[in-house]
Short mmCIF file of C-alpha atoms in Angstrom, two decimals:
data_model
loop_
_atom_site.label_atom_id
_atom_site.label_comp_id
_atom_site.label_asym_id
_atom_site.label_seq_id
_atom_site.Cartn_x
_atom_site.Cartn_y
_atom_site.Cartn_z
CA MET N 1 -20.66 288.44 147.49
CA ASP N 2 -20.09 284.89 148.82
CA GLU N 3 -16.36 284.14 149.55
CA ASN N 4 -16.53 280.80 147.76
CA LEU N 5 -17.69 282.56 144.57
CA ASP N 6 -14.94 285.11 144.90
CA ASP N 7 -12.37 282.25 145.17
CA VAL N 8 -13.87 280.52 142.03
CA LEU N 9 -13.74 283.69 139.94
CA ALA N 10 -10.21 284.55 141.16
CA ALA N 11 -9.04 281.10 139.97
CA VAL N 12 -10.33 281.55 136.43
CA GLY N 13 -7.56 283.97 135.35
CA PRO N 14 -4.63 281.77 136.19
CA ARG N 15 -6.45 278.78 134.70
CA LEU N 16 -6.97 280.71 131.46
CA LYS N 17 -3.34 281.70 131.29
CA ALA N 18 -2.10 278.16 132.00
CA LEU N 19 -4.46 276.71 129.38
CA ARG N 20 -3.26 279.34 126.79
CA LEU N 21 0.40 278.69 127.48
CA ARG N 22 -0.10 274.87 127.42
CA ARG N 23 -1.56 275.25 123.95
CA ASP N 24 1.31 277.65 122.99
CA VAL N 25 -1.16 280.32 121.81
CA THR N 26 -0.33 284.00 121.97
CA LEU N 27 -2.79 286.62 123.31
CA THR N 28 -2.91 288.13 119.87
CA ALA N 29 -3.89 284.80 118.21
CA LEU N 30 -6.43 284.19 120.94
CA ALA N 31 -7.90 287.62 120.34
CA GLU N 32 -8.30 286.97 116.71
CA ALA N 33 -9.91 283.60 117.38
CA THR N 34 -12.40 285.02 119.94
CA GLY N 35 -13.03 288.58 118.99
CA ILE N 36 -12.00 289.61 122.52
CA SER N 37 -9.28 292.37 122.76
CA VAL N 38 -5.81 291.60 123.74
CA SER N 39 -6.14 294.02 126.78
CA THR N 40 -9.21 292.38 127.96
CA LEU N 41 -7.70 288.92 127.68
CA SER N 42 -4.59 290.13 129.57
CA ARG N 43 -6.70 291.64 132.38
CA LEU N 44 -8.77 288.41 132.62
CA GLU N 45 -5.69 286.32 132.91
CA SER N 46 -4.14 288.71 135.54
CA GLY N 47 -7.32 288.83 137.57
CA GLN N 48 -7.83 292.55 137.02
CA ARG N 49 -11.17 291.82 135.07
CA ARG N 50 -13.89 289.66 136.41
CA PRO N 51 -14.91 286.83 134.07
CA ASN N 52 -18.40 286.63 132.78
CA LEU N 53 -20.25 284.27 130.46
CA GLU N 54 -19.95 286.58 127.50
CA LEU N 55 -16.16 286.35 127.74
CA LEU N 56 -15.84 282.64 128.86
CA LEU N 57 -18.03 281.17 126.20
CA PRO N 58 -15.86 282.05 123.24
CA LEU N 59 -12.64 281.28 125.18
CA ALA N 60 -14.04 277.71 126.00
CA GLN N 61 -14.83 277.40 122.30
CA ALA N 62 -11.38 278.55 121.20
CA HIS N 63 -9.65 276.25 123.58
CA GLN N 64 -12.02 273.36 122.77
CA VAL N 65 -12.69 272.69 126.44
CA PRO N 66 -15.96 272.50 128.30
CA LEU N 67 -17.02 275.76 130.14
CA ASP N 68 -16.90 273.98 133.50
CA GLU N 69 -13.18 273.23 132.96
CA LEU N 70 -12.51 276.98 132.80
CA VAL N 71 -14.51 277.70 135.77
CA GLY N 72 -14.55 274.70 138.20
CA ALA N 73 -11.57 272.55 137.35
CA PRO N 74 -8.68 272.28 139.93
CA ALA N 75 -5.70 274.46 139.09
CA THR N 76 -3.67 271.46 137.93
CA GLY N 77 -6.52 270.10 135.74
CA ASP N 78 -7.58 266.58 135.19
CA PRO N 79 -5.03 264.82 132.81
CA ARG N 80 -7.76 262.40 131.53
CA VAL N 81 -9.16 263.07 128.10
CA HIS N 82 -12.97 262.89 128.09
CA LEU N 83 -13.77 261.69 124.54
CA ARG N 84 -17.10 262.66 123.08
CA PRO N 85 -17.94 260.45 120.27
CA LEU N 86 -20.11 261.64 117.28
CA THR N 87 -22.04 259.77 114.69
CA ALA N 88 -21.77 260.75 111.02
CA HIS N 89 -21.95 259.01 107.70
CA GLY N 90 -23.12 255.81 109.37
CA MET N 91 -20.14 255.51 111.73
CA THR N 92 -18.95 256.45 115.20
CA ILE N 93 -16.10 258.94 115.11
CA ILE N 94 -14.07 259.50 118.32
CA PRO N 95 -11.71 262.58 118.34
CA LEU N 96 -8.42 261.73 119.87
CA THR N 97 -7.01 265.23 119.83
CA ARG N 98 -8.36 268.39 121.37
CA LYS N 99 -5.97 271.19 120.23
CA PRO N 100 -7.40 273.17 117.34
CA GLY N 101 -5.33 273.49 114.20
CA GLY N 102 -2.53 271.34 113.02
CA ILE N 103 -3.11 267.55 112.54
CA GLN N 104 -6.25 265.99 114.08
CA ALA N 105 -6.52 262.36 115.05
CA TYR N 106 -9.58 260.26 114.97
CA LYS N 107 -10.90 256.69 115.62
CA HIS N 108 -13.57 255.54 113.30
CA ILE N 109 -15.92 252.53 114.07
CA VAL N 110 -18.11 251.33 111.12
CA PRO N 111 -20.64 248.87 112.50
CA ALA N 112 -21.48 245.59 110.75
CA GLY N 113 -24.24 245.99 108.10
CA PRO N 114 -25.16 245.79 104.57
CA ALA N 115 -23.02 247.12 101.71
CA GLU N 116 -23.30 250.82 101.21
CA GLN N 117 -23.34 252.83 97.94
CA PRO N 118 -20.27 254.98 97.74
CA ASN N 119 -20.75 258.62 97.80
CA PRO N 120 -17.29 260.30 97.23
CA GLN N 121 -16.70 263.76 98.68
CA VAL N 122 -13.90 266.29 98.34
CA HIS N 123 -12.55 268.91 100.71
CA GLU N 124 -9.24 270.69 101.47
CA GLY N 125 -6.60 268.80 103.42
CA TYR N 126 -4.47 265.68 103.54
CA GLU N 127 -5.41 262.42 105.35
CA TRP N 128 -3.73 259.29 106.44
CA LEU N 129 -5.72 256.10 107.45
CA TYR N 130 -4.63 252.97 109.32
CA VAL N 131 -6.95 249.91 109.53
CA LEU N 132 -7.13 248.43 113.09
CA ASN N 133 -9.64 245.70 112.60
CA GLY N 134 -11.74 244.42 109.75
CA LYS N 135 -11.66 245.35 106.06
CA LEU N 136 -12.09 248.90 104.86
CA ARG N 137 -13.36 249.64 101.39
CA MET N 138 -11.95 252.88 100.00
CA VAL N 139 -12.94 254.60 96.81
CA LEU N 140 -10.30 257.13 95.86
CA GLY N 141 -10.82 258.75 92.49
CA ALA N 142 -11.02 255.94 89.96
CA ARG N 143 -9.59 253.44 92.43
CA ASP N 144 -11.70 250.98 94.53
CA LEU N 145 -9.46 249.51 97.24
CA VAL N 146 -9.94 247.08 100.11
CA LEU N 147 -7.55 247.59 103.05
CA GLY N 148 -7.03 244.95 105.64
CA ALA N 149 -5.85 245.32 109.32
CA GLY N 150 -2.43 246.73 109.51
CA GLU N 151 -2.61 248.56 106.10
CA ALA N 152 -2.29 252.33 105.65
CA VAL N 153 -3.10 254.75 102.95
CA GLU N 154 -2.53 258.56 102.71
CA PHE N 155 -4.16 260.81 100.13
CA ASP N 156 -4.96 264.41 99.20
CA THR N 157 -8.57 264.97 100.22
CA ARG N 158 -9.28 267.10 97.11
CA VAL N 159 -9.46 263.79 95.29
CA PRO N 160 -12.94 262.43 95.49
CA HIS N 161 -12.94 259.78 98.29
CA TRP N 162 -15.28 257.53 100.33
CA PHE N 163 -14.74 254.78 102.91
CA GLY N 164 -16.93 252.20 104.50
CA ARG N 165 -17.11 248.45 105.35
CA ALA N 166 -15.83 246.12 102.66
CA ASP N 167 -17.60 242.83 103.60
CA GLY N 168 -20.60 243.63 105.81
CA GLN N 169 -18.42 243.12 108.93
CA ALA N 170 -17.42 245.92 111.36
CA VAL N 171 -14.27 247.84 110.68
CA GLU N 172 -12.19 250.14 112.91
CA PHE N 173 -9.52 252.46 111.66
CA LEU N 174 -7.51 255.62 112.66
CA SER N 175 -7.23 258.68 110.63
CA LEU N 176 -4.89 261.66 110.88
CA PHE N 177 -6.22 264.75 109.08
CA GLY N 178 -4.44 267.89 108.22
CA SER N 179 -6.71 270.68 107.08
CA GLN N 180 -3.87 272.76 105.67
CA GLY N 181 -2.36 269.80 103.63
CA GLU N 182 0.21 268.52 106.22
CA ARG N 183 1.54 265.16 105.18
CA MET N 184 2.35 262.24 107.31
CA HIS N 185 5.80 260.61 107.11
CA VAL N 186 5.68 256.85 107.09
CA ARG N 187 9.27 255.45 107.39
CA ALA N 188 8.63 251.80 107.03
CA ARG N 189 8.49 250.37 103.47
CA PRO N 190 5.17 248.52 102.71
CA ALA N 191 5.15 245.05 101.34
CA ALA N 192 4.68 244.83 97.56
CA GLY N 193 1.11 245.16 96.53
CA LYS N 194 -0.12 247.19 99.62
CA ALA N 195 -2.25 250.18 98.96
CA THR N 196 -0.09 252.94 100.71
CA GLY N 197 1.48 256.15 99.67
CA MET N 198 -1.38 257.48 97.57
#
């Protein structure tokens, strides 16, 4: 086998271990997430087992990193976060966190356009929104709110909710979402009449 390939494969184990420790995940938790046994994971990390695609694909998915990061990245890794925007519900959503579980952060960009018909949805979790630019229309249960730049709102996502542009102009906002119902803790008191603390 080519010496360069041997070197690449030998570097995979330490990289897997460093990634798991950086994410503060146990071998047991990783085994549950991937379906790979603890002993196999341990042997992979120690270099006693050669990595193959069948093992690396579920590990890349569990760690939420590209496969090439497991195989070809330098040992220290690249500290830059490579964001991959997605488009859903007529807006661009940019994930700002990569660690699975816990609170997830996103930037949402709703382009300028005509008014939309609200279509409220429900799901498990708790969400916090902060408007960066523009005016955000938010339907939350029986309430129909307009939030301006600098305003925040938090709510239980089991309440029917929808958000979009309020006035035809583009709007940008941040969201923090906890799938298990984690709540944000906002220390500053809002000005009277602001739509916060739902």
